[in-house]
PDB file of C-alpha atoms and ligand atoms in Angstrom:
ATOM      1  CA  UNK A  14     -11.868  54.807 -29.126  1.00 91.00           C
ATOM      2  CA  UNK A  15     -13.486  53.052 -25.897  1.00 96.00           C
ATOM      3  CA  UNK A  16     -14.139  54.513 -23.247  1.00 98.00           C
ATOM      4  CA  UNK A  17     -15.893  53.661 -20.155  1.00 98.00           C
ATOM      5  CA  UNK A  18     -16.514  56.680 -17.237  1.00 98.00           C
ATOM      6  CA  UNK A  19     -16.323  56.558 -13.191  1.00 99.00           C
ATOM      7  CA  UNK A  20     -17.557  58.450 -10.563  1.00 98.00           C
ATOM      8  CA  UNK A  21     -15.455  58.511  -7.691  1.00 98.00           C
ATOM      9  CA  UNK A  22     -17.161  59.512  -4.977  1.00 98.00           C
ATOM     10  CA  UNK A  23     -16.089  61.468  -2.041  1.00 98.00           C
ATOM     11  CA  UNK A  24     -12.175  61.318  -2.822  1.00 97.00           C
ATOM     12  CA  UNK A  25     -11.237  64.399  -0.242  1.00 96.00           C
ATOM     13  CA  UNK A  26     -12.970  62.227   2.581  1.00 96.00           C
ATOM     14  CA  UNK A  27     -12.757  58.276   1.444  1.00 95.00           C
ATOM     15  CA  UNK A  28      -9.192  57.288   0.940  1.00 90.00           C
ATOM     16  CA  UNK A  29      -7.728  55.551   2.984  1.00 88.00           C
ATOM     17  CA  UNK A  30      -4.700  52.928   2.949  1.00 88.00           C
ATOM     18  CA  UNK A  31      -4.409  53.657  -0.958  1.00 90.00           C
ATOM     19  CA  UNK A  32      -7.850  53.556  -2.103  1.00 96.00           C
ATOM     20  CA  UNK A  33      -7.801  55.319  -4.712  1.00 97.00           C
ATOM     21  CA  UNK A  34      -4.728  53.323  -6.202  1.00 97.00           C
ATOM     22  CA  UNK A  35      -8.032  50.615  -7.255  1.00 98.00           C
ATOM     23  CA  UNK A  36      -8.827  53.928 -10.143  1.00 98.00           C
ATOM     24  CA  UNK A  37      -5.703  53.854 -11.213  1.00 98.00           C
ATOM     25  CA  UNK A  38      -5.327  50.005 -11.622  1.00 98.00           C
ATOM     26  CA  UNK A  39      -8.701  50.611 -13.318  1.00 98.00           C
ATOM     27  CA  UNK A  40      -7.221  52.931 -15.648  1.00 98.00           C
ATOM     28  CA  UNK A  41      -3.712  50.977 -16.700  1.00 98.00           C
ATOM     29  CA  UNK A  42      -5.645  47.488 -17.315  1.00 98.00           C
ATOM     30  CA  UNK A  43      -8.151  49.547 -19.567  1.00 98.00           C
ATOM     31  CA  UNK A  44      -5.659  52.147 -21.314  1.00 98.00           C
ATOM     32  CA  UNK A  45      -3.288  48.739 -22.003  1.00 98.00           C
ATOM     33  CA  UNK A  46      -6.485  47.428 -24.133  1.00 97.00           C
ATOM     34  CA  UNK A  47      -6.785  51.183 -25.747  1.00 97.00           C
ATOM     35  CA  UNK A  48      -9.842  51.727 -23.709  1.00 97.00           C
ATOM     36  CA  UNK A  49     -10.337  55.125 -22.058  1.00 98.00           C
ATOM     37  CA  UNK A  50     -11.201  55.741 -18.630  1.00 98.00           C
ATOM     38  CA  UNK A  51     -13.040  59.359 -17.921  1.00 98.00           C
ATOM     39  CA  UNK A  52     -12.611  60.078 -14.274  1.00 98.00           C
ATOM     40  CA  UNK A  53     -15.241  62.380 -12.681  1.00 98.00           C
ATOM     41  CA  UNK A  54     -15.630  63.327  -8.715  1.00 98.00           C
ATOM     42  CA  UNK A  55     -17.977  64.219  -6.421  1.00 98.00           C
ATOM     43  CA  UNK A  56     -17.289  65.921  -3.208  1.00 98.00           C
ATOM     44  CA  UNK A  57     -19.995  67.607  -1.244  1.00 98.00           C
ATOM     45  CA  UNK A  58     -21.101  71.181  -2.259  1.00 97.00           C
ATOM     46  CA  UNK A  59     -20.571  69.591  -6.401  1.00 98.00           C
ATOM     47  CA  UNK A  60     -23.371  70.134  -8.913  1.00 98.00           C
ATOM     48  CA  UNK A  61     -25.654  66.303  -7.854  1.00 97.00           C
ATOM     49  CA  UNK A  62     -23.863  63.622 -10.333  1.00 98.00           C
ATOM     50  CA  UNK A  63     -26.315  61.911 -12.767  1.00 98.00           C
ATOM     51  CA  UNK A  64     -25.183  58.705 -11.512  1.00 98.00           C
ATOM     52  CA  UNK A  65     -27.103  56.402 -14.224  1.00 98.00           C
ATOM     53  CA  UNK A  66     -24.544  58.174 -17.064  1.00 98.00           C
ATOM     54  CA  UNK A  67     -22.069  56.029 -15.034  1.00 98.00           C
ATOM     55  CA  UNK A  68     -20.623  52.809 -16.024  1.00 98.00           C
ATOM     56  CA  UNK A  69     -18.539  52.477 -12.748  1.00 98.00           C
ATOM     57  CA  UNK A  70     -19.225  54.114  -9.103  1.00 98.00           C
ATOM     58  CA  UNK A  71     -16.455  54.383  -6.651  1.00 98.00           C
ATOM     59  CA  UNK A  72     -16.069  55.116  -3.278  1.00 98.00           C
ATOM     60  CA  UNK A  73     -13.150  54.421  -0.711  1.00 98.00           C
ATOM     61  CA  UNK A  74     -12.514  54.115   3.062  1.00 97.00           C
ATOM     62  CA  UNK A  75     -13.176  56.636   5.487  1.00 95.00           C
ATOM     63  CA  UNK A  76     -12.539  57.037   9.295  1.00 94.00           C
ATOM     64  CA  UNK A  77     -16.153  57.264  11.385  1.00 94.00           C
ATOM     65  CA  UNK A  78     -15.807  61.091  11.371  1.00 94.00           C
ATOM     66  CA  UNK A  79     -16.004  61.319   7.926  1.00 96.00           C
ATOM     67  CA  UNK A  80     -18.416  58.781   7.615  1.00 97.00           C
ATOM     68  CA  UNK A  81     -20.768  61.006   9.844  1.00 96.00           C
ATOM     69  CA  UNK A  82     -20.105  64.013   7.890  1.00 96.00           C
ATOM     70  CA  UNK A  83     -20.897  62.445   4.754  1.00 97.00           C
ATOM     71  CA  UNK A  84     -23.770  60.160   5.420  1.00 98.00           C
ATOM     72  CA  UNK A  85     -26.145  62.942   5.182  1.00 97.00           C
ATOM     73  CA  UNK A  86     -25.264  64.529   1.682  1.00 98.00           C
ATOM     74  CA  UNK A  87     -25.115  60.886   0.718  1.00 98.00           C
ATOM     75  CA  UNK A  88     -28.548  59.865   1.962  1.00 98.00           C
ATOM     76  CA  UNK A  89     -29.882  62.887  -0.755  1.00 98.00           C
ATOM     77  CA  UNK A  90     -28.943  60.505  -3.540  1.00 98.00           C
ATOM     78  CA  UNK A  91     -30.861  56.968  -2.371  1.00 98.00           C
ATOM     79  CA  UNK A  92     -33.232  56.662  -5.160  1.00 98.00           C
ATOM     80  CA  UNK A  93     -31.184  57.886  -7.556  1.00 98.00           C
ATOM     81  CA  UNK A  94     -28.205  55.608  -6.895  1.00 98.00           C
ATOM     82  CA  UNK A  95     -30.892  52.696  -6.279  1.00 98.00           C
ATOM     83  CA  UNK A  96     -31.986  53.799  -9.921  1.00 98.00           C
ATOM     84  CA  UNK A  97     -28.352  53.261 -10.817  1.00 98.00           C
ATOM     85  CA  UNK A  98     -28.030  49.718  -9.210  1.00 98.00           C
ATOM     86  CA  UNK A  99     -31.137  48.502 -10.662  1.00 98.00           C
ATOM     87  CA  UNK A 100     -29.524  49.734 -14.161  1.00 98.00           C
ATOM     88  CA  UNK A 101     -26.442  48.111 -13.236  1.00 98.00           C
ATOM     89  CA  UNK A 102     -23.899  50.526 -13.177  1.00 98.00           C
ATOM     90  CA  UNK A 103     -20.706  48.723 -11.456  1.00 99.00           C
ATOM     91  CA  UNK A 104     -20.325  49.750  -8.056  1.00 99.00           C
ATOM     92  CA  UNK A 105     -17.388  48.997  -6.305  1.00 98.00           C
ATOM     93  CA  UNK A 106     -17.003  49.992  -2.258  1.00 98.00           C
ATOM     94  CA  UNK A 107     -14.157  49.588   0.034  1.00 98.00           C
ATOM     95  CA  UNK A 108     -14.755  49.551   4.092  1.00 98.00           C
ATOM     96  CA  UNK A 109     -16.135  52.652   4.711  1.00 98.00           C
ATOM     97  CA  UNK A 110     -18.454  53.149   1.712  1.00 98.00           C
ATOM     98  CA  UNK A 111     -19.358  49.741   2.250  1.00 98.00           C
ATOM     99  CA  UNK A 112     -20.428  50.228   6.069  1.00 98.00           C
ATOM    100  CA  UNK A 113     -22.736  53.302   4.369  1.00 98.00           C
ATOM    101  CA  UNK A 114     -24.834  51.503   1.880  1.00 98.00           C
ATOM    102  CA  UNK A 115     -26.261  49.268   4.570  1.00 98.00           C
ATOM    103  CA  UNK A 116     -28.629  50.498   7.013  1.00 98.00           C
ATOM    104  CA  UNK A 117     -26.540  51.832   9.961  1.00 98.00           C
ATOM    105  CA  UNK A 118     -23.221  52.242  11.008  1.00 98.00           C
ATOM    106  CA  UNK A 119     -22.855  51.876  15.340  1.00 97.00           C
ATOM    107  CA  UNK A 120     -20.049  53.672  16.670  1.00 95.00           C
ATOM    108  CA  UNK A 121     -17.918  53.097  19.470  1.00 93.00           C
ATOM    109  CA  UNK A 122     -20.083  55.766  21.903  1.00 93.00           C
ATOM    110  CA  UNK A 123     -23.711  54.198  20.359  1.00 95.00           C
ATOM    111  CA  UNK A 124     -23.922  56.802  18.065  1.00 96.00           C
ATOM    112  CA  UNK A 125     -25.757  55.887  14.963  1.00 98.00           C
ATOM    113  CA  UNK A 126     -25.049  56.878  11.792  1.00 98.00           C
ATOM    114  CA  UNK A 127     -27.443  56.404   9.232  1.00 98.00           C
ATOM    115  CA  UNK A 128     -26.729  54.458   5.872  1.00 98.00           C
ATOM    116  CA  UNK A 129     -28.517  54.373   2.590  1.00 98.00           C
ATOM    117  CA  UNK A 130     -30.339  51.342   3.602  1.00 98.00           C
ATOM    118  CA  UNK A 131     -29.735  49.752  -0.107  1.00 98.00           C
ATOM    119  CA  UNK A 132     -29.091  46.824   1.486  1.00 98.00           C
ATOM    120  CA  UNK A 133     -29.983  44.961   4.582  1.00 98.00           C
ATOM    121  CA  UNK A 134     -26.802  45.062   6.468  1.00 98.00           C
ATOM    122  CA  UNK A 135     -25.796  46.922   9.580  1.00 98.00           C
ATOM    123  CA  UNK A 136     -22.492  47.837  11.233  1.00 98.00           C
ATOM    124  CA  UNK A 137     -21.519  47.783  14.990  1.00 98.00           C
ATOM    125  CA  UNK A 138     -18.597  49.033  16.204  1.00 96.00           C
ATOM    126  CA  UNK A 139     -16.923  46.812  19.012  1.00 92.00           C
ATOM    127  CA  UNK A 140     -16.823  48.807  22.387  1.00 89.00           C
ATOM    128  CA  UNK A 141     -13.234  48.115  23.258  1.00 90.00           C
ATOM    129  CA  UNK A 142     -11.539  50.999  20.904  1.00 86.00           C
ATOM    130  CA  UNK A 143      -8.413  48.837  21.076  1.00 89.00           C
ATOM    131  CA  UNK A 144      -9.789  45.975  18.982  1.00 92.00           C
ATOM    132  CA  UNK A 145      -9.862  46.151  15.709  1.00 95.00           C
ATOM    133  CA  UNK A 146      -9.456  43.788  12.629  1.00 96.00           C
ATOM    134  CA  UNK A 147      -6.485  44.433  11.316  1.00 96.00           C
ATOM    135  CA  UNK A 148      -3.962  43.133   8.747  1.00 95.00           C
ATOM    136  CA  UNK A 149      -3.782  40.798   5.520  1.00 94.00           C
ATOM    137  CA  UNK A 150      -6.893  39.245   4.303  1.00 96.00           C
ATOM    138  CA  UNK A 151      -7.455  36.331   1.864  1.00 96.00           C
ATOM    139  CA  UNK A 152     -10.724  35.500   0.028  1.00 97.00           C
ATOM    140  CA  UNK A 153     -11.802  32.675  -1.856  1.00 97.00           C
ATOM    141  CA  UNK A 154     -14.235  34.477  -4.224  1.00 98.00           C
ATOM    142  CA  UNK A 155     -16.455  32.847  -7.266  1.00 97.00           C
ATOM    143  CA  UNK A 156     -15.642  35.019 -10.840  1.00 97.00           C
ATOM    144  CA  UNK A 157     -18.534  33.726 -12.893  1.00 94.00           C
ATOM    145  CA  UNK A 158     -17.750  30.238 -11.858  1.00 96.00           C
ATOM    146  CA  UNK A 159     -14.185  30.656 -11.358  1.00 96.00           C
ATOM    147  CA  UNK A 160     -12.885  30.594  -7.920  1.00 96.00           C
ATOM    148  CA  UNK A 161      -9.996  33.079  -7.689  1.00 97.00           C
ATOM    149  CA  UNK A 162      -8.160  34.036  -4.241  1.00 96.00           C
ATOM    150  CA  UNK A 163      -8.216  38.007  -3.653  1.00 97.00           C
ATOM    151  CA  UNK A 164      -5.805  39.295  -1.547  1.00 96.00           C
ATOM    152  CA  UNK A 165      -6.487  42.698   0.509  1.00 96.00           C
ATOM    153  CA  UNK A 166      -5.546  44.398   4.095  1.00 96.00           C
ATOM    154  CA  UNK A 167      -8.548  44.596   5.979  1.00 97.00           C
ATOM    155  CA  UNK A 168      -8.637  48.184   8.996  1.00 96.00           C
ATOM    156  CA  UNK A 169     -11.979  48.199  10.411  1.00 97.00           C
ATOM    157  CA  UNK A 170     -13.705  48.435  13.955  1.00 96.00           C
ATOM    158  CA  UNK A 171     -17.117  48.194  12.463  1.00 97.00           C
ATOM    159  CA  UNK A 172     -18.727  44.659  12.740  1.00 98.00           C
ATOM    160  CA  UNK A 173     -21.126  43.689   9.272  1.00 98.00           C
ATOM    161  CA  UNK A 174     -24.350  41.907  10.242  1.00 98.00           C
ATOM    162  CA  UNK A 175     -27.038  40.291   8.117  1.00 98.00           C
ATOM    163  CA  UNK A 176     -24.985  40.236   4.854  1.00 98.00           C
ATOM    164  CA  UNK A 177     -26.985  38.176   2.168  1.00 94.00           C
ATOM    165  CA  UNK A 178     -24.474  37.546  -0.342  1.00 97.00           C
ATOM    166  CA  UNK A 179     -21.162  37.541   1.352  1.00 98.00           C
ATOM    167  CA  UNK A 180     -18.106  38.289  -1.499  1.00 98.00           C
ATOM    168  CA  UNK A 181     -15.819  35.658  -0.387  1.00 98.00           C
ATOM    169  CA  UNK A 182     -14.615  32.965   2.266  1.00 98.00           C
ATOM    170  CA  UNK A 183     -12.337  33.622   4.601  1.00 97.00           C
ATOM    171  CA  UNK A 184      -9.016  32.033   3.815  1.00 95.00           C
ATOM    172  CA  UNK A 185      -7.084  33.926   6.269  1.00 94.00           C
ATOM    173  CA  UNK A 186      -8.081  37.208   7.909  1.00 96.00           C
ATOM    174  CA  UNK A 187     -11.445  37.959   9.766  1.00 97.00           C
ATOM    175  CA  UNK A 188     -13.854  39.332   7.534  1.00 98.00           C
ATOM    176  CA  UNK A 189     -17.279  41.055   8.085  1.00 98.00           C
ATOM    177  CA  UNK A 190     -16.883  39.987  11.754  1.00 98.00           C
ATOM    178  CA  UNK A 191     -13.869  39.392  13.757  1.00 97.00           C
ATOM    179  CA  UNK A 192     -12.919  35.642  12.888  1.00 94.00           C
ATOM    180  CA  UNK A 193     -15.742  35.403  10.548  1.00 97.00           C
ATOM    181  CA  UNK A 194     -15.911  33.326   7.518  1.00 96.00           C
ATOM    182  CA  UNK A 195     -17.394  35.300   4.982  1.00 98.00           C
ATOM    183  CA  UNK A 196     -16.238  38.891   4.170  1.00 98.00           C
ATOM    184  CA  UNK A 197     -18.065  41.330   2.285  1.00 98.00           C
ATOM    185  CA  UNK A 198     -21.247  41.850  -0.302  1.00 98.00           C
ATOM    186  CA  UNK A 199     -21.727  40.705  -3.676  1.00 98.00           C
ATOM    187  CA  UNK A 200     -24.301  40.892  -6.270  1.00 97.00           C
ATOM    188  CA  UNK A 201     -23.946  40.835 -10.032  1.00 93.00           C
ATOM    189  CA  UNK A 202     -22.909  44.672 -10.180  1.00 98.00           C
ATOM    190  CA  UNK A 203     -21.892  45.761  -6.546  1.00 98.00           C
ATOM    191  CA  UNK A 204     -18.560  44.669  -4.848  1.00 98.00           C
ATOM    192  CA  UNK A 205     -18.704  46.189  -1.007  1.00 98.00           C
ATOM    193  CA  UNK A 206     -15.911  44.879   1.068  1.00 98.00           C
ATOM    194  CA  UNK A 207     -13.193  45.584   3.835  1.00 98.00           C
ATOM    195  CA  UNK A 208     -10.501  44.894   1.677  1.00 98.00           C
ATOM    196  CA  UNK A 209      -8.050  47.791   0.891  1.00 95.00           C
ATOM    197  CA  UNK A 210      -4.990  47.265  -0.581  1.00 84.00           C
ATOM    198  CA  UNK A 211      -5.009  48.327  -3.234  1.00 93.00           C
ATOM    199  CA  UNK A 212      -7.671  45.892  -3.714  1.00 97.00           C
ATOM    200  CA  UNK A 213      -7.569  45.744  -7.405  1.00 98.00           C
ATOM    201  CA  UNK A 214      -3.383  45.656  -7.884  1.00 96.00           C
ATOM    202  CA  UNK A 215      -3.260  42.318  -5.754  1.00 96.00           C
ATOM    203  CA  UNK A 216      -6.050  40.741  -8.134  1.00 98.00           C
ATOM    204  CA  UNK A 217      -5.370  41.504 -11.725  1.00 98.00           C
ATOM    205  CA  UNK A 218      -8.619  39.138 -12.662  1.00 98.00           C
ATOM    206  CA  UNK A 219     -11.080  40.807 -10.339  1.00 98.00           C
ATOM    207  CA  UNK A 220     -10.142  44.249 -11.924  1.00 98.00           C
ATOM    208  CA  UNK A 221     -10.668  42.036 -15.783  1.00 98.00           C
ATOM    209  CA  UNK A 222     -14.273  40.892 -14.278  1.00 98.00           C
ATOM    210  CA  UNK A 223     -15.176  44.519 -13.187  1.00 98.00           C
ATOM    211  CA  UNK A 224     -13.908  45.869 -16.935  1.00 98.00           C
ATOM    212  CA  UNK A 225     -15.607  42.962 -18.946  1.00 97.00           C
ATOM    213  CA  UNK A 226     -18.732  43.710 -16.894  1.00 97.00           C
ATOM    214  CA  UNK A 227     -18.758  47.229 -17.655  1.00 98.00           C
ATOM    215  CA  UNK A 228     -17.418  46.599 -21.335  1.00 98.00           C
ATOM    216  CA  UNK A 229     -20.516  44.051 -22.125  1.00 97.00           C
ATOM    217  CA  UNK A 230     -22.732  46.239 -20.238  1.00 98.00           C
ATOM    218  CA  UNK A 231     -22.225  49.842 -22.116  1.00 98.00           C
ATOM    219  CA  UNK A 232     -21.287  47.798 -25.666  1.00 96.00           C
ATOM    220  CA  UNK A 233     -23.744  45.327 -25.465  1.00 91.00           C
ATOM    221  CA  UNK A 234     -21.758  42.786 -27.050  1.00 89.00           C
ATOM    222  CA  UNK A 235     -19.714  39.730 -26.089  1.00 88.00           C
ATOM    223  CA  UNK A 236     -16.213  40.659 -24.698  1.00 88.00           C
ATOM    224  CA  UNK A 237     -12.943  39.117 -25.067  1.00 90.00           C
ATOM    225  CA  UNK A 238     -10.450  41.198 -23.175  1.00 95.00           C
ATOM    226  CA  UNK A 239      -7.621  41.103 -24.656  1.00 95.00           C
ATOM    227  CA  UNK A 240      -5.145  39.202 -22.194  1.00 97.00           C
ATOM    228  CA  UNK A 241      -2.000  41.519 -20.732  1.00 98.00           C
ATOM    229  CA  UNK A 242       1.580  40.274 -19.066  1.00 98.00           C
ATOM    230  CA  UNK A 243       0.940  39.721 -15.258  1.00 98.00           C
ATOM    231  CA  UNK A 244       3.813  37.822 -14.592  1.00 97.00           C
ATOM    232  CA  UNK A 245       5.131  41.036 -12.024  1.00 96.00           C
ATOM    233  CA  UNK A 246       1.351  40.922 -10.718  1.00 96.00           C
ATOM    234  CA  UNK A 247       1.612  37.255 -10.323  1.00 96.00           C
ATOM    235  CA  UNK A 248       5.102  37.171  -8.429  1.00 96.00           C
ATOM    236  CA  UNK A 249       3.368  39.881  -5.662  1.00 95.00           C
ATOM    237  CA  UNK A 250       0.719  37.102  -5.499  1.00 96.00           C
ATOM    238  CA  UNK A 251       3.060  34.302  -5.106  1.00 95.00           C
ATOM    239  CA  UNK A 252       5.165  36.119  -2.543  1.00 94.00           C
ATOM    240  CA  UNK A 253       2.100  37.070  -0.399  1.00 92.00           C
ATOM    241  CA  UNK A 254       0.598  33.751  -0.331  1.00 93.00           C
ATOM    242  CA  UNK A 255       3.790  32.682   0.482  1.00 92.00           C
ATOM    243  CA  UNK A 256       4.169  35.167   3.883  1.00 89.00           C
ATOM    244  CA  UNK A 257       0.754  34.154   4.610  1.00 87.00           C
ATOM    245  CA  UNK A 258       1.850  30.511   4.633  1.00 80.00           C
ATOM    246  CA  UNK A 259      -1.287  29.857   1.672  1.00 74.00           C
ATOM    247  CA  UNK A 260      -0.156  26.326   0.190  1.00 63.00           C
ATOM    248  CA  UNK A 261      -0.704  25.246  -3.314  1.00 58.00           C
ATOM    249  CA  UNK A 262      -3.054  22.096  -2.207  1.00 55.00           C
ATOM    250  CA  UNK A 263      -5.975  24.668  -0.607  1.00 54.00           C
ATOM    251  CA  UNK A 264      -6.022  26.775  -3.481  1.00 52.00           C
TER     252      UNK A 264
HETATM  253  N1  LIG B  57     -15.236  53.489  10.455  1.00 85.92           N
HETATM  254  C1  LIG B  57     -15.057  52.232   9.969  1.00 85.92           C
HETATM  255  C2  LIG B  57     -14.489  51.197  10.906  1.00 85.92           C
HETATM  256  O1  LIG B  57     -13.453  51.395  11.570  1.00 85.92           O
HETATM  257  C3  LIG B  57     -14.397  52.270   8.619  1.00 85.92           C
HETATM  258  C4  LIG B  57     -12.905  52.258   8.595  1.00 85.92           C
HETATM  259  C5  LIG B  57     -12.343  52.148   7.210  1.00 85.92           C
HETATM  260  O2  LIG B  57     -12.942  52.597   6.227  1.00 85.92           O
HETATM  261  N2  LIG B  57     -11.153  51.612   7.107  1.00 85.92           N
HETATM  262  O3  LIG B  57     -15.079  50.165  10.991  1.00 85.92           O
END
C-alpha cells in the first residue's frame, strides 16, 4: 500500500480556527484512493524531526504569544528545513506559521519576533489592537495552469510585506495587507497563507494538487488521482460563493 508521511508541527501551540481539520482532509482524500497517511508531531522538548524523510510539513495558526515562544526552538531547524525545501518536501502553512518563515514578525508593542528568514517577507502588526482582518476570504489561485477559487476565513493583525510570489488574488477579503490584492506565498512546494478554514475542506482540488505533488514526488512517476464524489464539497462551495455574492460571470 501507499503511503505518504506528515509532520505536523507544533500542534499543542498552532491550531487555531480548525487547523488541523486541513490533516484530516489530507487523510480522507488519500485513504479514499487507498493511500496511507502516517501522521508524526513535533512539539518542543521532541527528539529534532529529520524533516527531509518528510513528504508533507505542516504547521497551523498561532496567537503572537505562541508565536514568541516557539520562534526560538524553531529557528534551531533553519538549515535543515531549508534542506527540506530545496528537496521539495510539501510545505503547507496557515497564518501563523506563515508569519514565521519570513524574516520577522512586529507586534503590536514593537516587539520583534524573529522568523526563519526562508523567505524575504516580514510581518507588522497594525498599532490599533482593534483592527484586524477578519472574516471570509476568496482567492483566485493558478493550479498548474488552472485557475481555481479557494475559499478560507482569514484572523490576522499581522500585515505581510515584500511577498514575491503572492498565492492568489483577492476576490473578496483583504489578504496579506488589509484591502490588499494578493494574499499569501507560493512556490512550487510551499503554500503559506492566512487562510484557515479549514483551508483544504472548502477546496477539494487544492488538497488533489498538494497529494499529486507529493504522490509524483516520493513515486516518481506520472499520477492520475483517481477522481472521488464532491458533489457535498461542491454544494458548500456553491452556497458560500453564493453568501459572498461571487457571480458565475467573474469566475
Ligand atoms: N499573530 C498573528 C496575527 O494576528 C497570527 C494570528 C493567526 O495565526 N491567526 O497576525
Amino acid at each position: 500500500m501507499r503511503e505518504l508521511k506528515l509532520l505536523y508541527l507544533y500542534p499543542d501551540m498552532l491550531e487555531l480556527y480548525g487547523d488541523y481539520g486541513n490533516i484530516q482532509v489530507l487523510k480522507y482524500r488519500l485513504e479514499k484512493r487507498n493511500i496511507n497517511l502516517i501522521i508524526d508531531r513535533y512539539s518542543i522538548g521532541d527528539k529534532k524531526p529529520d524533516f527531509t524523510s518528510y513528504d508533507i510539513v505542516f504547521a497551523g495558526g498561532g496567537a503572537d504569544n505562541e508565536q514568541s515562544i516557539l520562534s526560538k526552538d524553531l529557528i534551531k531547524f533553519k538549515d535543515d528545513i531549508k534542506e527540506a525545501i530545496k528537496n521539495g518536501v510539501f510545505f503547507l502553512l496557515i497564518c501563523g506559521a506563515y508569519q514565521l518563515f519570513g524574516k520577522y514578525y512586529k507586534g503590536v508593542e514593537g516587539n520583534i519576533i524573529p522568523g526563519l528568514g526562508i523567505f524575504d517577507y516580514y510581518t507588522e502588526a497594525i498599532k490599533d489592537r482593534s483592527k484586524r482582518c477578519i472574516g471570509n476570504i476568496v482567492l483566485e489561485v493558478n493550479l498548474n495552469g488552472d485557475k481555481y477559487e479557494v475559499i478560507g476565513f482569514e484572523n490576522h493583525g499581522g500585515q505581510t510585506y515584500n511577498v514575491k510570489n503572492c498565492f492568489g488574488k483577492v476576490l473578496v477579503g483583504n489578504g496579506n495587507k488589509f484591502e490588499d490584492k494578493e494574499e499569501g506565498y507560493f512556490i512550487n512546494n510551499v503554500i503559506a497563507t492566512y487562510l484557515h478554514g479549514p483551508l483544504l475542506s472548502k477546496n477539494p482540488k487544492l488538497t488533489d494538487y498538494i497529494i499529486e505533488y507529493c504522490l509524483k514526488r516520493k513515486y516518481e512517476e506520472e499520477i492520475k488521482l483517481e477522481p472521488l464524489d464532491d458533489t457535498f464539497e461542491e454544494k458548500c462551495r456553491e452556497e458560500l460563493f453564493k453568501v459572498l455574492e461571487i457571480k458565475k460571470e467573474i469566475r
